[in-house]
Coordinates of N, CA and C in Angstrom, one line a residue:
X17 N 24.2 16.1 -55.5 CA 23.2 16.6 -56.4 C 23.4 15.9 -57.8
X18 N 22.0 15.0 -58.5 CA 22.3 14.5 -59.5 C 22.5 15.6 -60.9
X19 N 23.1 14.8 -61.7 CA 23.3 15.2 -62.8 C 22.3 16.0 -63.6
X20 N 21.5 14.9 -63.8 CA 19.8 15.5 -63.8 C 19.6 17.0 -63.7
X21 N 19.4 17.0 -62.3 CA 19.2 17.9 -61.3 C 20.0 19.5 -62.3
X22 N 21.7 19.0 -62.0 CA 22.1 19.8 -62.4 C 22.4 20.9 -64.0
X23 N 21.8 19.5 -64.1 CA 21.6 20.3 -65.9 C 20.0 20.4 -66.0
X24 N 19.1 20.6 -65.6 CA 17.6 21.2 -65.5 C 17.9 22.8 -65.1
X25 N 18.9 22.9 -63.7 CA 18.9 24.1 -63.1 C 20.0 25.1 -64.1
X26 N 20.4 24.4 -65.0 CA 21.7 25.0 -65.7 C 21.0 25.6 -67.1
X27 N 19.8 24.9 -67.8 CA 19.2 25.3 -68.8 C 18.5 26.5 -68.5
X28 N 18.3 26.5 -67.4 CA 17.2 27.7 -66.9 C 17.4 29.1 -66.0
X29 N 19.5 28.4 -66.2 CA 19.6 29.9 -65.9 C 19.4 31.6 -66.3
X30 N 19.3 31.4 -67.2 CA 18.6 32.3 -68.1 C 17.2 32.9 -67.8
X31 N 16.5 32.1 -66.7 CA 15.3 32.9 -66.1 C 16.0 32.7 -64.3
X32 N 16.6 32.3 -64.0 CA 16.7 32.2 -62.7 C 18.1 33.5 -62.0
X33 N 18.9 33.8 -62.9 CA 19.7 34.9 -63.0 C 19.0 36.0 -63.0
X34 N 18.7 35.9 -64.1 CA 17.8 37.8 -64.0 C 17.0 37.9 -63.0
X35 N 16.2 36.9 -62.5 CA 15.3 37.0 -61.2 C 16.0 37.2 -59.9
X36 N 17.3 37.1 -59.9 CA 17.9 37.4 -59.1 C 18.3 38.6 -58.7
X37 N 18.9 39.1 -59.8 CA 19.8 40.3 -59.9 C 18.3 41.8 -60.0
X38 N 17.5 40.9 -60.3 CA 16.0 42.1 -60.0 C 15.7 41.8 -58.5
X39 N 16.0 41.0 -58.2 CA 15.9 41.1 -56.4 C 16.8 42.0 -55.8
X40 N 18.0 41.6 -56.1 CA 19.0 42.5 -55.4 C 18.5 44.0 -56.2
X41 N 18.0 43.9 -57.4 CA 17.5 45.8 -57.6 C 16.3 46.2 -57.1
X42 N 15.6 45.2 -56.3 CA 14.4 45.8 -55.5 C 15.0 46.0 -54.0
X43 N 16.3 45.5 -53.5 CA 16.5 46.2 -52.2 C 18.0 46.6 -52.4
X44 N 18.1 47.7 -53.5 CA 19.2 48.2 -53.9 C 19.3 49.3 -52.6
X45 N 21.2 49.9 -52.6 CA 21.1 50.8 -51.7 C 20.8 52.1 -52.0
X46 N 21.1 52.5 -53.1 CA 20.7 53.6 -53.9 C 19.3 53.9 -54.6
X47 N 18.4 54.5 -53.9 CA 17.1 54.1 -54.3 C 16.6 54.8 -55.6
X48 N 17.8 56.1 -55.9 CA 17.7 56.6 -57.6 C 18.3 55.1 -58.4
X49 N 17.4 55.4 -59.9 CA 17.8 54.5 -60.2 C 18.3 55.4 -61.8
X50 N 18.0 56.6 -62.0 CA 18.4 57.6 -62.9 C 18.8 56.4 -64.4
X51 N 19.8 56.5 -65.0 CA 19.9 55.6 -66.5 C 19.9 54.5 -66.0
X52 N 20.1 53.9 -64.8 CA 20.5 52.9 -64.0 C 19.1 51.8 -64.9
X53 N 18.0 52.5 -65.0 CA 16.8 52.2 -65.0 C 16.4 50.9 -66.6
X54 N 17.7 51.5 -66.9 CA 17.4 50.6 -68.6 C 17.8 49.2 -68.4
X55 N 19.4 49.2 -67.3 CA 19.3 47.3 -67.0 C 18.3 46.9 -66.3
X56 N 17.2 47.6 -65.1 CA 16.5 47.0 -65.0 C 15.0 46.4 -65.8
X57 N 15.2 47.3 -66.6 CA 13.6 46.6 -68.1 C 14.9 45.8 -68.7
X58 N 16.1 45.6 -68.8 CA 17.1 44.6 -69.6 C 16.9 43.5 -69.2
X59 N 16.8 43.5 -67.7 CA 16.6 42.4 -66.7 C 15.4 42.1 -67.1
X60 N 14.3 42.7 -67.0 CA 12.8 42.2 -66.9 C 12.5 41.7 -68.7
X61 N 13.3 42.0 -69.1 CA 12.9 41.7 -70.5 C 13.5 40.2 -70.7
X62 N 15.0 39.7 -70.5 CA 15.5 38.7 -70.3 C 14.4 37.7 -69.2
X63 N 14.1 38.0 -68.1 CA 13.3 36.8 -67.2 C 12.0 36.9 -68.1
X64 N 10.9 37.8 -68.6 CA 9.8 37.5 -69.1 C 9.5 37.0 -70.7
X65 N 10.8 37.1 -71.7 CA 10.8 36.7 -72.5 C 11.4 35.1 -72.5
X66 N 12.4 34.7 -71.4 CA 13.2 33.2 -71.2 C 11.9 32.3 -70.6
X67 N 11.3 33.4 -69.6 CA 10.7 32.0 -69.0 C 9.1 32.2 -70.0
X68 N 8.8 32.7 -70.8 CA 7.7 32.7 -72.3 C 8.3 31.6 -73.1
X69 N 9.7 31.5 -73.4 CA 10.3 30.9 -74.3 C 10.4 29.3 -73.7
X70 N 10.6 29.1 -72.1 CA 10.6 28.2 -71.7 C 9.4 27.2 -71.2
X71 N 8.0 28.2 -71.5 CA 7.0 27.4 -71.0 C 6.5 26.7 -72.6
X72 N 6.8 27.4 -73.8 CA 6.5 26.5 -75.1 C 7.1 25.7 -75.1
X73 N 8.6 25.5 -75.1 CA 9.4 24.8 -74.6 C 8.7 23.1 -74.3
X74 N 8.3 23.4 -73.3 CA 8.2 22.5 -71.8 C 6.5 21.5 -72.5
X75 N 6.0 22.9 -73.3 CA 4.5 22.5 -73.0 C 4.4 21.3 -74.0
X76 N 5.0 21.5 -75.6 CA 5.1 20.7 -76.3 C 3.6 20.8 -77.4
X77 N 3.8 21.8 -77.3 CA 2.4 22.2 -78.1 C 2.8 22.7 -79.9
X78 N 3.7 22.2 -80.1 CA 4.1 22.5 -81.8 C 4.3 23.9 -82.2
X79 N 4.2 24.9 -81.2 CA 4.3 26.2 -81.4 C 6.0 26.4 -81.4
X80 N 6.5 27.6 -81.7 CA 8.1 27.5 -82.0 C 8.1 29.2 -81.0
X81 N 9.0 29.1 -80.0 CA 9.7 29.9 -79.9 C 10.9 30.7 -80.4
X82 N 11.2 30.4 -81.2 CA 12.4 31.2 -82.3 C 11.9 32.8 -82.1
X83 N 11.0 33.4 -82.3 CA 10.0 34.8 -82.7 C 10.3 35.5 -81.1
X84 N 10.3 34.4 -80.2 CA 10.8 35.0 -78.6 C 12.3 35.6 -78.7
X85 N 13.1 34.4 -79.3 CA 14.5 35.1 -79.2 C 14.5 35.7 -79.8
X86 N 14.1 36.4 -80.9 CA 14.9 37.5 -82.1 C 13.7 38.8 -81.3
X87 N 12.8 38.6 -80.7 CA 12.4 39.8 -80.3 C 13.0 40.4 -79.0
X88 N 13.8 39.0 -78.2 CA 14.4 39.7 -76.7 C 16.2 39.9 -77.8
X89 N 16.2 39.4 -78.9 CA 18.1 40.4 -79.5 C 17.1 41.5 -79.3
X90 N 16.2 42.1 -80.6 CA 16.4 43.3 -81.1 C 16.2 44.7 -79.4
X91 N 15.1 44.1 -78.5 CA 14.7 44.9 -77.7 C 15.6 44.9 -76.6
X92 N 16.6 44.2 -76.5 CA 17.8 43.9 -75.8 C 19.1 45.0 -76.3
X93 N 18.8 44.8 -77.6 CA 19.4 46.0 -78.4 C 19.5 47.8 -78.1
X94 N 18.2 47.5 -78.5 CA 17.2 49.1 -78.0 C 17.6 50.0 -77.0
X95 N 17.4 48.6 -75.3 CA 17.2 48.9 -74.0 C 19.0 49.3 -73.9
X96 N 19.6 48.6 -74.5 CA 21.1 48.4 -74.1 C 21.6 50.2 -74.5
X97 N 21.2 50.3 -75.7 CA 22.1 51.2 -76.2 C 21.9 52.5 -76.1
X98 N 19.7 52.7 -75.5 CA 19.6 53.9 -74.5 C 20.6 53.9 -73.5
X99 N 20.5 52.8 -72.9 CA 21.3 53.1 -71.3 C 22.5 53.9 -72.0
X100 N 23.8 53.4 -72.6 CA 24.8 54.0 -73.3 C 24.6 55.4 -73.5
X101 N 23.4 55.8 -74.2 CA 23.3 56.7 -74.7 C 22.9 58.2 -73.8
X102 N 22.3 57.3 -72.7 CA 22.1 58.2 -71.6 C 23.0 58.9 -70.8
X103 N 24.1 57.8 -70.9 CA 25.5 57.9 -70.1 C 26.1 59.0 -70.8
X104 N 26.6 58.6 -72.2 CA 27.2 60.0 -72.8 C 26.6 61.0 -72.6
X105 N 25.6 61.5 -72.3 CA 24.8 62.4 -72.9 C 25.9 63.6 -72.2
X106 N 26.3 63.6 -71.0 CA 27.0 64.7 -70.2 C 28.4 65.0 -70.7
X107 N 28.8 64.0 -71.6 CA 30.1 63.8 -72.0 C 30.5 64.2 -73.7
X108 N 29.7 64.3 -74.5 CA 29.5 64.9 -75.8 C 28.6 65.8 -76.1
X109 N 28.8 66.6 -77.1 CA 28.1 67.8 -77.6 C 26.5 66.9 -78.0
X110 N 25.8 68.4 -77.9 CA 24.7 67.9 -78.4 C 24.3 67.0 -79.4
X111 N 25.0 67.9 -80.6 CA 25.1 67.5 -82.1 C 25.5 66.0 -82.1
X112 N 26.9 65.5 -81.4 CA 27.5 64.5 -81.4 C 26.0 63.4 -80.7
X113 N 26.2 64.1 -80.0 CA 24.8 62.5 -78.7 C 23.4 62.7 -80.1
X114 N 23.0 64.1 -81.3 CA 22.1 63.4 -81.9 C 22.5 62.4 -83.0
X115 N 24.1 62.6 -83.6 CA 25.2 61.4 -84.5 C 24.4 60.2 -84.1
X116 N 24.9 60.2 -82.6 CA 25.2 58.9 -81.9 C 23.6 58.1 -82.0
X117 N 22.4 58.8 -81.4 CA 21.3 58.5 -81.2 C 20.3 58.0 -82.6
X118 N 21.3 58.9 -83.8 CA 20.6 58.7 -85.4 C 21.4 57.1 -86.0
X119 N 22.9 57.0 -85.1 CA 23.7 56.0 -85.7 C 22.9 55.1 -85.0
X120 N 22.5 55.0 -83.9 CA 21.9 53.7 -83.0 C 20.8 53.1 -83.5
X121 N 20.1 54.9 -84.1 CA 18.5 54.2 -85.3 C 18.9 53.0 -86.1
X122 N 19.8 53.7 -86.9 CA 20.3 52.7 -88.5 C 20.6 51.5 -87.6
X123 N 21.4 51.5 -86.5 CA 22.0 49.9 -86.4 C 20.4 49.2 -86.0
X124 N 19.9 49.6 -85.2 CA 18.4 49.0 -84.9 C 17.4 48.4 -86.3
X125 N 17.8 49.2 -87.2 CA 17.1 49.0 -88.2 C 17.6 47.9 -89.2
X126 N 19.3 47.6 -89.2 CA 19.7 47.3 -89.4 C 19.7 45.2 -88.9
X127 N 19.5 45.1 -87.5 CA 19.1 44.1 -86.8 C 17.6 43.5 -87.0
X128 N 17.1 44.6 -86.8 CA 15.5 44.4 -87.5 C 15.5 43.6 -88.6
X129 N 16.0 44.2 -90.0 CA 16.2 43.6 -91.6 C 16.5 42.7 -91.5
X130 N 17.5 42.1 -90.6 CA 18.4 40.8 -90.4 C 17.5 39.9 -89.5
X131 N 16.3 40.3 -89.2 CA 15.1 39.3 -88.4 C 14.3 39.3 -89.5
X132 N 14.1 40.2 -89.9 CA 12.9 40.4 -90.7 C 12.7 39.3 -92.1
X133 N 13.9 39.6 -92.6 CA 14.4 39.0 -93.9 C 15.4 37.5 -93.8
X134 N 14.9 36.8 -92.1 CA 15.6 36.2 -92.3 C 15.0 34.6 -93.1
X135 N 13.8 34.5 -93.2 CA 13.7 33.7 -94.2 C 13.5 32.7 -93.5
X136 N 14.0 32.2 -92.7 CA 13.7 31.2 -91.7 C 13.0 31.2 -90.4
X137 N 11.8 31.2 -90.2 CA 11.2 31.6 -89.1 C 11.2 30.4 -87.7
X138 N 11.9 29.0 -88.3 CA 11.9 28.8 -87.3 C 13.3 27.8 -86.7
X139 N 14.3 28.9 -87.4 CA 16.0 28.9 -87.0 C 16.3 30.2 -86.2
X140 N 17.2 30.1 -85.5 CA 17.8 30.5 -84.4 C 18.4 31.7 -85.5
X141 N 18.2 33.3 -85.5 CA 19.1 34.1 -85.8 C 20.6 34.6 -85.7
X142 N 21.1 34.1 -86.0 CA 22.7 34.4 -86.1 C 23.3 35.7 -86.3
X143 N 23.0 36.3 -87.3 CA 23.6 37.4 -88.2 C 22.7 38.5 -86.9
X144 N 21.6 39.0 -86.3 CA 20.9 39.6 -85.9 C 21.5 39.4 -84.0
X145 N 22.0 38.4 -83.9 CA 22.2 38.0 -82.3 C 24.2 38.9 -82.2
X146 N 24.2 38.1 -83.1 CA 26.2 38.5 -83.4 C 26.6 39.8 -83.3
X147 N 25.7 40.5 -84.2 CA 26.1 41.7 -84.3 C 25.0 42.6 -83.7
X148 N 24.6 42.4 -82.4 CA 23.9 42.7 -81.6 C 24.7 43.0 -80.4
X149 N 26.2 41.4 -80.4 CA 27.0 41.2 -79.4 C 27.6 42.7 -79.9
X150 N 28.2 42.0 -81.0 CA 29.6 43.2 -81.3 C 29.5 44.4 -81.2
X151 N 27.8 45.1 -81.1 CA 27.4 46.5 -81.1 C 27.7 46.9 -79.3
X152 N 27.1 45.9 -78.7 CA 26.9 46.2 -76.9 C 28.6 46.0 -76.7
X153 N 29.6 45.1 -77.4 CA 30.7 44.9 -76.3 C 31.9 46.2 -77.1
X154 N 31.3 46.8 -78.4 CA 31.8 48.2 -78.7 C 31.4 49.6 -77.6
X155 N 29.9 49.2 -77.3 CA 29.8 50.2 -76.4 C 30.7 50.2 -75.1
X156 N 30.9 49.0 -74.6 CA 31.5 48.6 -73.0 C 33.1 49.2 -73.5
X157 N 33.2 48.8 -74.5 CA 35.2 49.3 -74.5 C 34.8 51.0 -74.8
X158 N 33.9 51.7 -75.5 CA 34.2 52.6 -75.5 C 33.8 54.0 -73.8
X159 N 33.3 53.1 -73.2 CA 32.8 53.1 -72.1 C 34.4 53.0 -70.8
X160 N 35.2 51.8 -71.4 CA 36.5 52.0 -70.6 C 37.4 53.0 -71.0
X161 N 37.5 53.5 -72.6 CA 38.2 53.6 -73.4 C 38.0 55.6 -72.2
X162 N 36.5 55.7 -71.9 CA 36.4 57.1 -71.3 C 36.6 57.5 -69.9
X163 N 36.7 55.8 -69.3 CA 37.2 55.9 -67.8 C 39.1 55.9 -67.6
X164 N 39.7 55.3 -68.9 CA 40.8 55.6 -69.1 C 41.3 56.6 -69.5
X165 N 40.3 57.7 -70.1 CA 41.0 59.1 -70.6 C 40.4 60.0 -69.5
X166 N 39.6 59.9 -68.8 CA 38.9 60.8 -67.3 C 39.0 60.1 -66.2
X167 N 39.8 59.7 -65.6 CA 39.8 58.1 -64.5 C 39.1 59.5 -63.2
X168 N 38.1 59.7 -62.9 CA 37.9 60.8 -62.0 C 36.8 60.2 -60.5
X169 N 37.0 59.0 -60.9 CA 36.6 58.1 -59.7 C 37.7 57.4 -59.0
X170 N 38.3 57.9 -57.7 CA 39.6 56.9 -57.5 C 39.1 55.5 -57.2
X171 N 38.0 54.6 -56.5 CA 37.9 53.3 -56.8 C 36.2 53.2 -57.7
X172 N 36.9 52.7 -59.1 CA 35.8 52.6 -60.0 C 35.2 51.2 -59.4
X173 N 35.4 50.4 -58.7 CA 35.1 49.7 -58.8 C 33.1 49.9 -57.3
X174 N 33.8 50.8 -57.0 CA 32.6 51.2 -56.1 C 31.3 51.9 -56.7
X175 N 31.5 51.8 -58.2 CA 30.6 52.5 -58.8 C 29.4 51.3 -59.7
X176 N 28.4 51.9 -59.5 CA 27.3 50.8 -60.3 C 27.7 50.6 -61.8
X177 N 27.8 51.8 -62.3 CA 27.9 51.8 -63.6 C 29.0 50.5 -64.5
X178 N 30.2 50.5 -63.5 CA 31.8 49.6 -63.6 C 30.8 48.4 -63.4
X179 N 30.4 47.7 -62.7 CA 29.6 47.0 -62.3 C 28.7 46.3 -63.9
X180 N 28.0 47.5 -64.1 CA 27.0 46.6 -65.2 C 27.7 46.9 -66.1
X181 N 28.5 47.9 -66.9 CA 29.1 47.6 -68.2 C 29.7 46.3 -67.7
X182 N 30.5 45.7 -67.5 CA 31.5 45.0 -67.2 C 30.8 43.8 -66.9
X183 N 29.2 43.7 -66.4 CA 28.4 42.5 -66.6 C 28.3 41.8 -67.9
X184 N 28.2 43.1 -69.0 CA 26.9 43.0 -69.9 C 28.1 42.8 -70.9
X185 N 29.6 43.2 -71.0 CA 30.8 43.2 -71.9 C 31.0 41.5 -71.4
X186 N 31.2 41.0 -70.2 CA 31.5 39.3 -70.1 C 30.6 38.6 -70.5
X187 N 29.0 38.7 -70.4 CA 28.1 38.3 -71.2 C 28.1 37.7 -72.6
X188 N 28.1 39.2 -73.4 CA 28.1 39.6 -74.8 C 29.4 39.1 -75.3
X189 N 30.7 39.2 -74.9 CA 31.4 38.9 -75.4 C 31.6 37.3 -75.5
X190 N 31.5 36.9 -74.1 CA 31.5 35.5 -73.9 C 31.0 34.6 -74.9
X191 N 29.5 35.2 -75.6 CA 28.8 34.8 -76.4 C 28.6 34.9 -77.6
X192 N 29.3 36.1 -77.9 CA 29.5 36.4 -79.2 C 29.4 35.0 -80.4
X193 N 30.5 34.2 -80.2 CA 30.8 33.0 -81.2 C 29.6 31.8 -80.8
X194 N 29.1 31.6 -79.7 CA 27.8 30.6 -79.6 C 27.0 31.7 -80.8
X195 N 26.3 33.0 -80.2 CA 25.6 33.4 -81.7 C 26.0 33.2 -82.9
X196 N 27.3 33.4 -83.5 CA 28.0 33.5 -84.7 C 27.5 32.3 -85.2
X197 N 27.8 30.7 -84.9 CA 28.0 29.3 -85.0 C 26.8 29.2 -84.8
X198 N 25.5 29.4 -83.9 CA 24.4 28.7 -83.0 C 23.6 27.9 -84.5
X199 N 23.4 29.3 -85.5 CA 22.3 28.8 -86.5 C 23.2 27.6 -87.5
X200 N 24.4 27.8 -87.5 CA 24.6 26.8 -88.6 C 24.7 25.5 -88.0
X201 N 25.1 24.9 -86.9 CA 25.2 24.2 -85.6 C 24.2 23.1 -85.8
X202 N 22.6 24.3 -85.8 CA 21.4 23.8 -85.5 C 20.8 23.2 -86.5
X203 N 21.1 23.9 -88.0 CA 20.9 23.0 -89.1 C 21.5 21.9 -89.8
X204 N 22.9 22.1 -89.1 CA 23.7 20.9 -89.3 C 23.3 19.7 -88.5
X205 N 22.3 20.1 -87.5 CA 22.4 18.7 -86.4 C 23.1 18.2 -86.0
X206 N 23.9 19.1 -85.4 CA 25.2 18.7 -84.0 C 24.9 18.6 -83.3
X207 N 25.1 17.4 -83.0 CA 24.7 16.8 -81.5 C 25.6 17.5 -80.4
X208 N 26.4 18.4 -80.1 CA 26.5 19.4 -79.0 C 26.1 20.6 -79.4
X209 N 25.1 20.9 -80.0 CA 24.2 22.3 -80.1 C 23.7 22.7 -78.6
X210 N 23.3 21.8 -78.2 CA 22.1 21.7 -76.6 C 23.2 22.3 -76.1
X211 N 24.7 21.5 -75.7 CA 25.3 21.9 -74.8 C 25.8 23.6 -75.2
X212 N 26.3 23.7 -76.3 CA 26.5 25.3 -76.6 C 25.5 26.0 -76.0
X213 N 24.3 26.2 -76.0 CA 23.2 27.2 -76.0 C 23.0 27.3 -74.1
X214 N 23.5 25.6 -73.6 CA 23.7 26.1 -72.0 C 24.5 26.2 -71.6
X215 N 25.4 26.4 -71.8 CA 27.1 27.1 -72.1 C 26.5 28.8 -71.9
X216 N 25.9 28.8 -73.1 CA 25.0 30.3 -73.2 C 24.3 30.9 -71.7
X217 N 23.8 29.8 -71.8 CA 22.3 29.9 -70.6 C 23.7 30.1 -69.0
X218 N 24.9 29.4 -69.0 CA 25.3 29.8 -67.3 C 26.5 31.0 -67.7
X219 N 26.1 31.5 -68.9 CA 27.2 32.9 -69.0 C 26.1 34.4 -68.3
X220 N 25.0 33.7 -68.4 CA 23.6 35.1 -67.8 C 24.4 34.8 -66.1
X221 N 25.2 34.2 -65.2 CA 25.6 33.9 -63.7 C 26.6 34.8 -64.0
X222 N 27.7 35.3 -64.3 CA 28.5 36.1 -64.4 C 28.1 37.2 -64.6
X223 N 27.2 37.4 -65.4 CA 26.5 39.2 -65.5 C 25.8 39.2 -64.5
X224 N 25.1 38.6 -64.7 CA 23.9 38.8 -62.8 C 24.1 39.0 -61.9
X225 N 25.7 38.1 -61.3 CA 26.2 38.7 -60.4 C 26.7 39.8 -60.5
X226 N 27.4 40.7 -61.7 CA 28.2 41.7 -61.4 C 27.1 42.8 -61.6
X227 N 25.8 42.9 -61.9 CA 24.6 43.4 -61.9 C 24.0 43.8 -60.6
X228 N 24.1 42.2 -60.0 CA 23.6 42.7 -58.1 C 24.7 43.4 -57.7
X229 N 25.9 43.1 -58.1 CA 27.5 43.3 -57.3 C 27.0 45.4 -57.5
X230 N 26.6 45.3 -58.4 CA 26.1 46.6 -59.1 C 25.1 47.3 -58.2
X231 N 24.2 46.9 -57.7 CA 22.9 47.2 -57.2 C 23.1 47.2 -55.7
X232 N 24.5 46.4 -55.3 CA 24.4 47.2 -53.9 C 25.2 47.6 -53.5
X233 N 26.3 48.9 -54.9 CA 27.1 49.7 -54.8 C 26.0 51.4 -54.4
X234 N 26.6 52.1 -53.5 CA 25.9 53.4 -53.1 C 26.2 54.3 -54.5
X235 N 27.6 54.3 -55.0 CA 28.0 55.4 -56.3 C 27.2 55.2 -57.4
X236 N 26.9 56.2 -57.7 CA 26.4 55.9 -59.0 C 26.9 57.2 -60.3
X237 N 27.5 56.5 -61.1 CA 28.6 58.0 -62.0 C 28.1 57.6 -63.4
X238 N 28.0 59.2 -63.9 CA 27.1 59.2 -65.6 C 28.3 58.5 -66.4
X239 N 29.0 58.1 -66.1 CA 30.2 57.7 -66.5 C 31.8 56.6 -65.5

């Protein structure tokens, strides 16, 4: 397989992953999909916004995709932190899950400002991607942090839920410092920018799989 070859299919993993892992969720074993439901618009939101992003890309028509990625952070955001939020819901008081649901506003609005105001419409957002990561891989630890104080599944690993936090925490985390670095990188005109961002593009094969790995687990636990 040429080189070529292999770095065409490596930029594009970022629509070729999620199309996957929505295959294996269209012949999942468990045909509830209960909170389950938010990775798959996560999924659909990553394949329809990459491969949008990747046909301006391609087309060469002077139009800028930047406006693609800062709308798949913030709604990536959104989708991420319902699911979370769905999860606790059985596990904290009411009052606390409305805390949590009013703190999730501010941070949304928060990410927003940081798109909104960013002044540069056609640079890569940093500040708005970063702490997007750091918000989703706080949820994933606090997510272990409650399977280590309730362990009440004896193999978590049979469970969907272990499955996608644990996609979406190697993801996010993985990438954290490509977002941190991406915008200054891009204005500095580093000539390994390209390769960072597909560096980015084959960290979506590690979540995807533990997503399908996810989808054709039978357990499914609010926690």
């Amino acid at each position: 397989m040429s080189k070529n070859l292999l770095h065409t299919i490596a930029i594009h993993l970022d629509i070729i992953a999620p199309l996957a892992a929505l295959f294996f969720a269209l012949f999942r074993k468990e045909k509830r999909l209960g909170e389950h439901i938010y990775i798959v618009i996560f999924l659909f939101i990553q394949l329809s916004l990459n491969t949008w992003a990747k046909v301006i890309m391609h087309c060469n028509c002077g139009l800028t995709n930047i406006y693609l990625y800062k709308t798949n952070c913030l709604l990536s955001f959104i989708t991420l932190s319902l699911y979370f939020l769905s999860k606790w819901k059985s596990y904290i008081s009411p009052a606390n899950h409305l805390k949590a649901r009013i703190i999730i506003g501010i941070l949304s609005l928060i990410i927003l400002a940081f798109i909104y105001f960013d002044g540069q419409d056609n640079a890569f957002n940093s500040y708005s991607y970063s702490l997007t990561a750091l918000f989703i891989c706080t949820w994933c630890i606090l997510y272990y942090y409650a399977k280590l104080k309730k362990p009440d599944i004896a193999k978590i690993t049979t469970t969907r839920s272990f499955w996608f936090v644990s996609g979406l925490f190697v993801y996010y985390a993985g990438c954290f410092f490509i977002f941190l670095s991406f915008k200054f990188l891009t204005l500095s005109k580093d000539p390994h920018v390209s390769s960072l961002w597909t560096f980015h593009n084959i960290m979506f094969v590690p979540m995807c799989i533990a997503f399908s790995t996810g989808f054709r687990c039978q357990t499914s636990h609010t926690i």
